[in-house]
CSV table of C-alpha atoms and ligand atoms in Angstrom, one decimal:
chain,number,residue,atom,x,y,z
A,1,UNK,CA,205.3,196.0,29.6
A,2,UNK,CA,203.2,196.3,26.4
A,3,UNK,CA,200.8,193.4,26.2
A,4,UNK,CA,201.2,190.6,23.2
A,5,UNK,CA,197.9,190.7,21.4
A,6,UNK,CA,195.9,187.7,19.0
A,7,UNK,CA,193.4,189.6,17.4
A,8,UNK,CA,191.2,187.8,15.0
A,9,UNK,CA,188.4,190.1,12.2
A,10,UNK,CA,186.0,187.7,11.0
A,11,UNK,CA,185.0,190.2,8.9
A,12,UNK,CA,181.3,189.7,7.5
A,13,UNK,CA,181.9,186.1,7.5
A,14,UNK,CA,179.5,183.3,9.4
A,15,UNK,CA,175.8,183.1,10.6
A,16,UNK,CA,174.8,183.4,14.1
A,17,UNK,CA,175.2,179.5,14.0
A,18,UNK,CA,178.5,179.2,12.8
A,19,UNK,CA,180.0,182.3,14.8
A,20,UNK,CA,178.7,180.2,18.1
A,21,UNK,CA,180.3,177.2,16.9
A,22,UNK,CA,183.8,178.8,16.1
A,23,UNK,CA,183.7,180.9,19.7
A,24,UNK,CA,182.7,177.9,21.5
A,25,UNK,CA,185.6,175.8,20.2
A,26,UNK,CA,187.6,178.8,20.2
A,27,UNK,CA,187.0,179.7,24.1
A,28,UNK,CA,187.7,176.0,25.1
A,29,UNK,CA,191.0,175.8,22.9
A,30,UNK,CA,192.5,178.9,23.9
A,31,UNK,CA,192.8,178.3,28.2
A,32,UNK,CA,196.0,176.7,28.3
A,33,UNK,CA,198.2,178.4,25.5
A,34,UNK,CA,197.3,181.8,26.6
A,35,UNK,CA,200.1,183.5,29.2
A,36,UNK,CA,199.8,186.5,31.5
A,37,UNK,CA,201.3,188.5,28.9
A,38,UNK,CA,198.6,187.8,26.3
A,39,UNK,CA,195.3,188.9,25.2
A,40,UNK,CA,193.3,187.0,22.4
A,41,UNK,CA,190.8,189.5,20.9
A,42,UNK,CA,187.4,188.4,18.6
A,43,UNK,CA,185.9,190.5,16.3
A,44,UNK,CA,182.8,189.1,14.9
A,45,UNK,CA,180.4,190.9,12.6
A,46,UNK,CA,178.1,193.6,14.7
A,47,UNK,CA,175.2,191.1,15.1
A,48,UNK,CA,177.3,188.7,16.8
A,49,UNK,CA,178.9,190.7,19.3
A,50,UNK,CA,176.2,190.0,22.2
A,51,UNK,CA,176.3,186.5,21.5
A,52,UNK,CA,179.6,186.4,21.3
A,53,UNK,CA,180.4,188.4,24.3
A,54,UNK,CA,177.8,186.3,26.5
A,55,UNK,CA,180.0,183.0,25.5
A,56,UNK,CA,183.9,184.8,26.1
A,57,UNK,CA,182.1,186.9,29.3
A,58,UNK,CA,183.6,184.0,32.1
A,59,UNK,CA,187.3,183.7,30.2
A,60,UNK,CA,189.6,186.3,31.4
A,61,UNK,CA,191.8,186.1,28.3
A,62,UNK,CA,189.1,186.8,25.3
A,63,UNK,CA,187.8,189.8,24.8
A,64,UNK,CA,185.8,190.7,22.2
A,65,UNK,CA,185.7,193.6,19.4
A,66,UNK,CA,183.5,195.2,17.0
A,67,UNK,CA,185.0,195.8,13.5
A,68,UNK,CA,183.4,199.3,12.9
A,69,UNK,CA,181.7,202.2,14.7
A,70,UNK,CA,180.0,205.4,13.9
A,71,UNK,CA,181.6,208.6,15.1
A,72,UNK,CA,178.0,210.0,16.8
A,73,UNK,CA,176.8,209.4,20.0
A,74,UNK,CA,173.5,208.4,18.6
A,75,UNK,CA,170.6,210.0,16.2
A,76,UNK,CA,169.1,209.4,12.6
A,77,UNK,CA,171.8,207.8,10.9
A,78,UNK,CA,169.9,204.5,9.5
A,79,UNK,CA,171.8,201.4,9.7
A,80,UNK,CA,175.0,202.5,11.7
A,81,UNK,CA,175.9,201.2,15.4
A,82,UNK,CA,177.6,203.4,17.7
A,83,UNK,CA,180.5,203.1,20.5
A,84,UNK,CA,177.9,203.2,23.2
A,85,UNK,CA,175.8,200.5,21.6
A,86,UNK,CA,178.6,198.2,21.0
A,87,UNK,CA,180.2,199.4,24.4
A,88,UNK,CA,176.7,198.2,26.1
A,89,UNK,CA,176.3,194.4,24.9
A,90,UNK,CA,180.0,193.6,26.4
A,91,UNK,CA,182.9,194.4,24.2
A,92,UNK,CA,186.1,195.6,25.1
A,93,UNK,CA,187.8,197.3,21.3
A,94,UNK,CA,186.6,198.5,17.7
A,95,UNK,CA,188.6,197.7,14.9
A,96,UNK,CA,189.0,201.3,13.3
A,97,UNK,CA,190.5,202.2,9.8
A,98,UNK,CA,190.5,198.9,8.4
A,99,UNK,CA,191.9,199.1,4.6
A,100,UNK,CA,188.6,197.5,3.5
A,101,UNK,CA,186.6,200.6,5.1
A,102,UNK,CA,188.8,203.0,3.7
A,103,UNK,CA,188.4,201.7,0.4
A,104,UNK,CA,184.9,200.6,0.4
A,105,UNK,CA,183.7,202.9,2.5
A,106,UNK,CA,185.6,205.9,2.0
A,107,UNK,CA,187.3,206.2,5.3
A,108,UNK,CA,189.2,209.2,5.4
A,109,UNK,CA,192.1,210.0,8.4
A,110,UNK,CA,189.6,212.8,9.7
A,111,UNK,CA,186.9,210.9,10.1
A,112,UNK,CA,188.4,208.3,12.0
A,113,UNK,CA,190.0,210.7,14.0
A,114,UNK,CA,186.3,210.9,15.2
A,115,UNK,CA,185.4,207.7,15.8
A,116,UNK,CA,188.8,207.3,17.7
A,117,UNK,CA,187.5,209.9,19.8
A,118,UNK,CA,183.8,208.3,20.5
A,119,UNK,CA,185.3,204.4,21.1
A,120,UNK,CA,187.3,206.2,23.8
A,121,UNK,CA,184.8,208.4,25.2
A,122,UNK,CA,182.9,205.1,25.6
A,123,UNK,CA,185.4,203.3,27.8
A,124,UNK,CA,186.5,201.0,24.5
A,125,UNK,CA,189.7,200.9,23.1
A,126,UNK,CA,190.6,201.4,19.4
A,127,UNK,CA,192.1,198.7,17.6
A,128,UNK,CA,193.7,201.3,14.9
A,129,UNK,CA,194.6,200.4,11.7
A,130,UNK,CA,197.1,201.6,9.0
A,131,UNK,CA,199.3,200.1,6.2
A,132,UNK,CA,199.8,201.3,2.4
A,133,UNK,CA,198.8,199.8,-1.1
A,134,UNK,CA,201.1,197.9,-3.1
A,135,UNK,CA,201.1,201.2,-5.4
A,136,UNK,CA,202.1,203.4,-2.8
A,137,UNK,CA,204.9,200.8,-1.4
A,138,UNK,CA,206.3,200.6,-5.5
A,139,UNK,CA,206.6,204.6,-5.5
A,140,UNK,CA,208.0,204.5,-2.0
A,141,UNK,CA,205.9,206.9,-0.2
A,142,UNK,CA,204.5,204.4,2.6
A,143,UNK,CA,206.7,205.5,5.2
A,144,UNK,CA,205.0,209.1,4.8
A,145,UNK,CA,201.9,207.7,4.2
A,146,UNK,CA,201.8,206.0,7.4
A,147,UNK,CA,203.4,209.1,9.1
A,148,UNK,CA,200.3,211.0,8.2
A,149,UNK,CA,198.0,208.2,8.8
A,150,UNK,CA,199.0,208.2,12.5
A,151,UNK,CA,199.5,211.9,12.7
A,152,UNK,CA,195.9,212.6,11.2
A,153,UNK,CA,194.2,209.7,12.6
A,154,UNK,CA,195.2,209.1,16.2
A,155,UNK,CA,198.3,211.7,17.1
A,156,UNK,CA,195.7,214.8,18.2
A,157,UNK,CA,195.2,212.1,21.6
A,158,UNK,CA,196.5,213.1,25.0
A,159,UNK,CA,199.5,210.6,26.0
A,160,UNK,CA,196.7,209.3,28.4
A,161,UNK,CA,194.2,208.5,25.9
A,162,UNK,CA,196.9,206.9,23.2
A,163,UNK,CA,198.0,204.8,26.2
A,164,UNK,CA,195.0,202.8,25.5
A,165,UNK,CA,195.2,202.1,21.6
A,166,UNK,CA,196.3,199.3,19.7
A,167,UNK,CA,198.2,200.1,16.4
A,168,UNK,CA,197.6,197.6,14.1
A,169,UNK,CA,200.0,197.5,10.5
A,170,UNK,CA,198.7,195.8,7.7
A,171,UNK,CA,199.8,196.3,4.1
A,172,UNK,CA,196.8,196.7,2.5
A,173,UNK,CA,198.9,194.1,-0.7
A,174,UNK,CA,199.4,191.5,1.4
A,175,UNK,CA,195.5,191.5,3.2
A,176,UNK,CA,193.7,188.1,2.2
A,177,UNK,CA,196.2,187.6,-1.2
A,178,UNK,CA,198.2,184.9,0.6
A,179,UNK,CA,201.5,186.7,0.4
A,180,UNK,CA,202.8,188.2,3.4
A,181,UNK,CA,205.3,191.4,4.5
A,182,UNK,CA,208.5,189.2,4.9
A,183,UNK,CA,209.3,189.4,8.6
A,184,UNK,CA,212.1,192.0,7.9
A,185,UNK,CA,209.7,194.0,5.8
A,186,UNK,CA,207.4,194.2,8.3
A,187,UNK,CA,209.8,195.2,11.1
A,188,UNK,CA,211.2,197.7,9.7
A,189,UNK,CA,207.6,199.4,9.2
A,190,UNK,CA,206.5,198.8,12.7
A,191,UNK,CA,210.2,200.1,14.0
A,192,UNK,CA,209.4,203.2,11.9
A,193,UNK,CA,205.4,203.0,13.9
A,194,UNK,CA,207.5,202.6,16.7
A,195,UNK,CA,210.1,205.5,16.6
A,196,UNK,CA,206.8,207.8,15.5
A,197,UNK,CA,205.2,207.2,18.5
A,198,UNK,CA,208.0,207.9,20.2
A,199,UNK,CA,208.4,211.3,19.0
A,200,UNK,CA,204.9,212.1,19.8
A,201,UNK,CA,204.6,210.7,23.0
A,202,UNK,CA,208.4,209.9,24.0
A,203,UNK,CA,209.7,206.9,24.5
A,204,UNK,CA,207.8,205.1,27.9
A,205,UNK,CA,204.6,205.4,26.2
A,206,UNK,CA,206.1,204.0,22.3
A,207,UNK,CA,207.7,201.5,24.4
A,208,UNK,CA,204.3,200.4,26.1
A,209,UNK,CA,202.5,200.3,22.4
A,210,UNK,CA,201.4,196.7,20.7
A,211,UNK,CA,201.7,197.0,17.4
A,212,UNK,CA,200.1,194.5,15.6
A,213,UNK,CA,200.9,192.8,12.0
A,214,UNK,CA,198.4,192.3,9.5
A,215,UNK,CA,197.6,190.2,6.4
A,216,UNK,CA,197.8,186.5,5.4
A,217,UNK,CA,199.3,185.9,8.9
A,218,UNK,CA,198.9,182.3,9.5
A,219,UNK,CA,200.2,179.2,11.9
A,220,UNK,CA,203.3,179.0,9.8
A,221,UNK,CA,204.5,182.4,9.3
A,222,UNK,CA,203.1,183.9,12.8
A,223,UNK,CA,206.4,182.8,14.9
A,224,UNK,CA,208.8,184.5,12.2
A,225,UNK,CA,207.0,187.7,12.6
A,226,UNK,CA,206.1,187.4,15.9
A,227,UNK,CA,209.9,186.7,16.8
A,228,UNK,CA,210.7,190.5,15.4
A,229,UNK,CA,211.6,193.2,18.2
A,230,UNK,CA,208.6,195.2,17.0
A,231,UNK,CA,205.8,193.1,16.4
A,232,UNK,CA,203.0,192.2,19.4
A,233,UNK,CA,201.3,189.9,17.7
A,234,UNK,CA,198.8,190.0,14.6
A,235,UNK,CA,195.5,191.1,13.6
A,236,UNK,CA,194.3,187.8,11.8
A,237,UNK,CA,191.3,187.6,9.0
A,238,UNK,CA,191.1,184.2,7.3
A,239,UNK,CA,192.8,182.4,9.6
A,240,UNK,CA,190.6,183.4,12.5
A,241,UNK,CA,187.8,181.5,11.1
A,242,UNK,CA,189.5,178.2,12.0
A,243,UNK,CA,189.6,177.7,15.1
A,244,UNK,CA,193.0,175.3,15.2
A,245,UNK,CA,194.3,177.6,13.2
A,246,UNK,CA,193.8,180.3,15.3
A,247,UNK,CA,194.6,179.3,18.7
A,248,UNK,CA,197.8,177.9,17.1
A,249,UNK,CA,198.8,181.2,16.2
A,250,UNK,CA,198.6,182.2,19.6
A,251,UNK,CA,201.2,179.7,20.6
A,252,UNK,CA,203.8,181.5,18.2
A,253,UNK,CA,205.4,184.1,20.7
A,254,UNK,CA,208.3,182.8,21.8
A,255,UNK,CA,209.1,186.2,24.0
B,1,PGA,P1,193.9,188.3,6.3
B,1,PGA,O1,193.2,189.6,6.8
B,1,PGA,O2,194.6,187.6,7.5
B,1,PGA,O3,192.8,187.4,5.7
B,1,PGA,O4,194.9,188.7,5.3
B,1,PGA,C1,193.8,190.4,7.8
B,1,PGA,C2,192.9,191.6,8.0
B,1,PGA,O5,192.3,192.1,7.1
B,1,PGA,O6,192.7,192.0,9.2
């Protein structure tokens, strides 16, 4: 059975101050809306991820993320954090191939190939991300786009290994603008995720995948998307920095 996943990416929002206030609250709202079934994921910014960790350590529901990693083990690269590093102050996943780091960071599908490899040679699990521009939608290449996104980025895996990522879709148009993949829209990319998978893999192992939806996802739109055949559950940025807002998201699986 593939697991319903809440994932929220704080992105380089909140102070060590604030980020204990919103886990706190977060970690005492969540107990009793959270099934079997479920995972709730944090992802604060890397400096939080100890503290963070510490807090979510005793609640077998939250686990907690890092939003970024380097692709080394370790060595002279100034300013980056690597798997084992994030691995060794608690967390469980690393957000990889976020839009914002492919476009602000230059992100390529062979690079993150990479860092896919060193989050799972440290015991983490990649929280993978993929989705297309509104450009690239209008000229109606995304379905390829996301075909080579998977097949560069995550598809040179053992079925072993792939077993233990999360795919996360978010169209990059619809990421913190307020205006969401309709439910349909964003079913029938994650069927397509879905059916890709499944000629890689086969079809136990696409079957067993969460796919995640991404962008403006919020308390009144999660249960329509959430509702769709292929959708696990969401990968949440704004709306994880409230915590009511968050945990009521959570509530919206109804399967
Ligand atoms: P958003 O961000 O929910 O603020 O649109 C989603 C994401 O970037 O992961």
């Amino acid at each position: 059975m593939r697991k319903k996943i809440v994932a929220g990416n704080w992105k380089m929002n909140l102070d060590y101050t604030s980020g204990m206030s919103l886990i706190s609250e977060v970690l005492n709202m969540v107990n009793d809306e959270v099934r079997g079934d479920q995972e709730v994921i944090v992802c604060p910014p890397a400096v939080l991820v100890y503290s963070v960790a510490q807090l979510a350590k005793g609640n077998p529901k939250v686990s907690v993320g890092a939003q970024n990693c380097h692709e080394a083990e370790s060595g002279a690269f100034t300013g980056e954090i690597s798997a084992s590093q994030i691995k060794s102050v608690g967390a469980q996943y690393v957000i990889l191939g976020h839009s914002e780091r492919r476009q602000y960071f230059g992100e390529t599908n062979e690079l993150l190939a990479k860092k896919t490899d060193a989050v799972l040679k440290n015991g983490l699990k990649p929280i993978f991300c993929i989705g297309e521009t509104l450009e690239e939608r209008n000229q109606n290449i995304h379905f390829q786009l996301i075909k080579d996104q998977l097949a560069e980025g995550v598809f040179h895996l053992s079925a072993e290994e792939f077993a233990k990522v999360v795919l996360a879709y978010e169209p990059v148009w619809a990421i913190g603008t307020g205006v969401t993949a309709s439910p349909e829209q964003a079913q029938e990319v994650h069927e397509f995720i879905r059916k890709e998978v499944a000629a890689k893999y086969g079809e136990e192992v696409a079957e067993d995948t969460t796919i995640l939806y991404g962008g403006s996802c919020n308390p009144k739109n999660a249960a329509d998307l959430f509702a769709q055949k292929d959708i696990d559950g969401g990968l949440i940025g704004g709306a994880s920095l409230k915590s009511r807002d968050f945990t009521d998201i959570i509530t919206k699986f109804n399967k």
